[in-house]
């Protein structure tokens, strides 16, 4: 289990305990923090998050296709990731992230 520090779209900081071996999007979608409309197929970007920059080394940079989708986002930042592309690992205990504003 690992702890996630999530700032949701209302600007509220919530700490959540989650199991590893699932995607970050699944945790956020179950909480209603993101829509995850495409189910993790890298097609909707409704799972967009901003990773605390101190954690980018652990979480890693987006892959090529993920980066291409993020390029279409008005909310894109250097620490942007699609949460469906992040598999939660025990090493991510304490991960801090902010859910990007909804678009459209
Ligand atoms: S859930 Fe659609 S891109 Fe992540």
Coordinates of C-alpha atoms and ligand atoms in Angstrom, one line a residue:
X1 CA 0.0 0.0 0.0
X2 CA 1.2 3.5 -0.6
X3 CA 0.0 7.0 0.3
X4 CA -1.0 9.5 -2.4
X5 CA -1.3 13.2 -1.7
X6 CA -3.9 14.4 -4.2
X7 CA -4.9 18.0 -4.9
X8 CA -8.2 17.7 -6.6
X9 CA -9.9 20.0 -9.1
X10 CA -11.5 21.9 -6.2
X11 CA -8.0 22.7 -4.8
X12 CA -8.5 20.4 -1.8
X13 CA -5.6 18.3 -0.7
X14 CA -6.6 14.7 0.3
X15 CA -4.4 11.8 1.4
X16 CA -5.4 8.5 0.0
X17 CA -4.0 5.0 0.7
X18 CA -3.9 2.9 -2.5
X19 CA -2.6 -0.5 -3.5
X20 CA 0.3 -0.8 -5.9
X21 CA -0.2 -2.8 -9.1
X22 CA -3.0 -0.5 -10.5
X23 CA -2.8 2.7 -12.4
X24 CA -3.0 6.1 -10.8
X25 CA -5.9 6.8 -13.1
X26 CA -7.9 3.9 -11.6
X27 CA -7.5 5.3 -8.1
X28 CA -8.4 8.8 -9.3
X29 CA -11.4 7.6 -11.3
X30 CA -12.7 5.5 -8.4
X31 CA -12.7 8.6 -6.3
X32 CA -14.4 10.7 -9.0
X33 CA -11.3 12.9 -9.3
X34 CA -10.9 12.2 -13.1
X35 CA -13.2 10.8 -15.7
X36 CA -10.8 8.4 -17.4
X37 CA -13.2 8.1 -20.3
X38 CA -11.1 6.0 -22.6
X39 CA -10.3 3.5 -19.9
X40 CA -6.6 4.0 -20.1
X41 CA -6.1 3.8 -23.9
X42 CA -4.2 7.0 -24.2
X43 CA -7.0 8.5 -26.2
X44 CA -8.9 11.0 -24.0
X45 CA -6.5 12.9 -21.7
X46 CA -9.3 13.2 -19.1
X47 CA -6.9 11.6 -16.7
X48 CA -4.3 14.4 -17.0
X49 CA -2.4 15.2 -13.8
X50 CA 0.6 17.4 -12.8
X51 CA 3.1 15.4 -10.8
X52 CA 4.9 17.3 -8.0
X53 CA 8.2 18.1 -9.6
X54 CA 10.2 16.5 -6.8
X55 CA 8.6 13.2 -7.9
X56 CA 9.2 13.4 -11.6
X57 CA 12.4 11.4 -11.3
X58 CA 10.5 8.5 -9.7
X59 CA 7.4 8.7 -11.9
X60 CA 9.3 9.4 -15.1
X61 CA 8.7 11.4 -18.3
X62 CA 5.8 10.6 -20.7
X63 CA 6.4 8.2 -23.6
X64 CA 6.2 9.5 -27.1
X65 CA 2.5 8.8 -27.8
X66 CA 1.6 10.1 -24.4
X67 CA 3.5 13.3 -24.9
X68 CA 1.9 13.7 -28.3
X69 CA -1.6 13.6 -26.7
X70 CA -0.5 16.0 -23.9
X71 CA 0.6 18.5 -26.6
X72 CA -3.1 19.1 -27.4
X73 CA -3.8 20.1 -23.8
X74 CA -4.3 23.7 -22.7
X75 CA -3.2 22.5 -19.3
X76 CA 0.1 21.0 -20.3
X77 CA 3.1 21.7 -18.1
X78 CA 6.6 20.2 -17.9
X79 CA 5.3 17.9 -15.2
X80 CA 2.2 16.7 -17.0
X81 CA 1.4 13.0 -17.2
X82 CA -1.6 10.9 -18.2
X83 CA -2.4 9.1 -14.9
X84 CA -3.5 6.0 -16.9
X85 CA 0.1 5.6 -18.0
X86 CA 1.5 5.5 -14.4
X87 CA 1.6 2.1 -12.8
X88 CA 1.7 2.6 -9.0
X89 CA 4.7 1.2 -7.4
X90 CA 5.7 0.9 -3.7
X91 CA 8.5 3.4 -4.4
X92 CA 5.7 6.0 -5.1
X93 CA 4.7 6.1 -1.4
X94 CA 4.0 9.8 -0.6
X95 CA 3.6 10.8 -4.3
X96 CA 2.1 14.3 -4.6
X97 CA 0.1 15.3 -7.6
X98 CA -2.5 17.8 -8.8
X99 CA -5.4 16.9 -11.0
X100 CA -5.3 19.1 -14.1
X101 CA -8.4 21.2 -14.8
X102 CA -11.0 19.7 -17.0
X103 CA -11.0 21.0 -20.6
X104 CA -13.6 21.5 -23.2
Ligands
LIG1 S1 -7.8 7.5 -19.4 FE1 -7.9 8.3 -21.4 S2 -5.9 9.0 -21.7 FE2 -5.9 8.3 -19.7

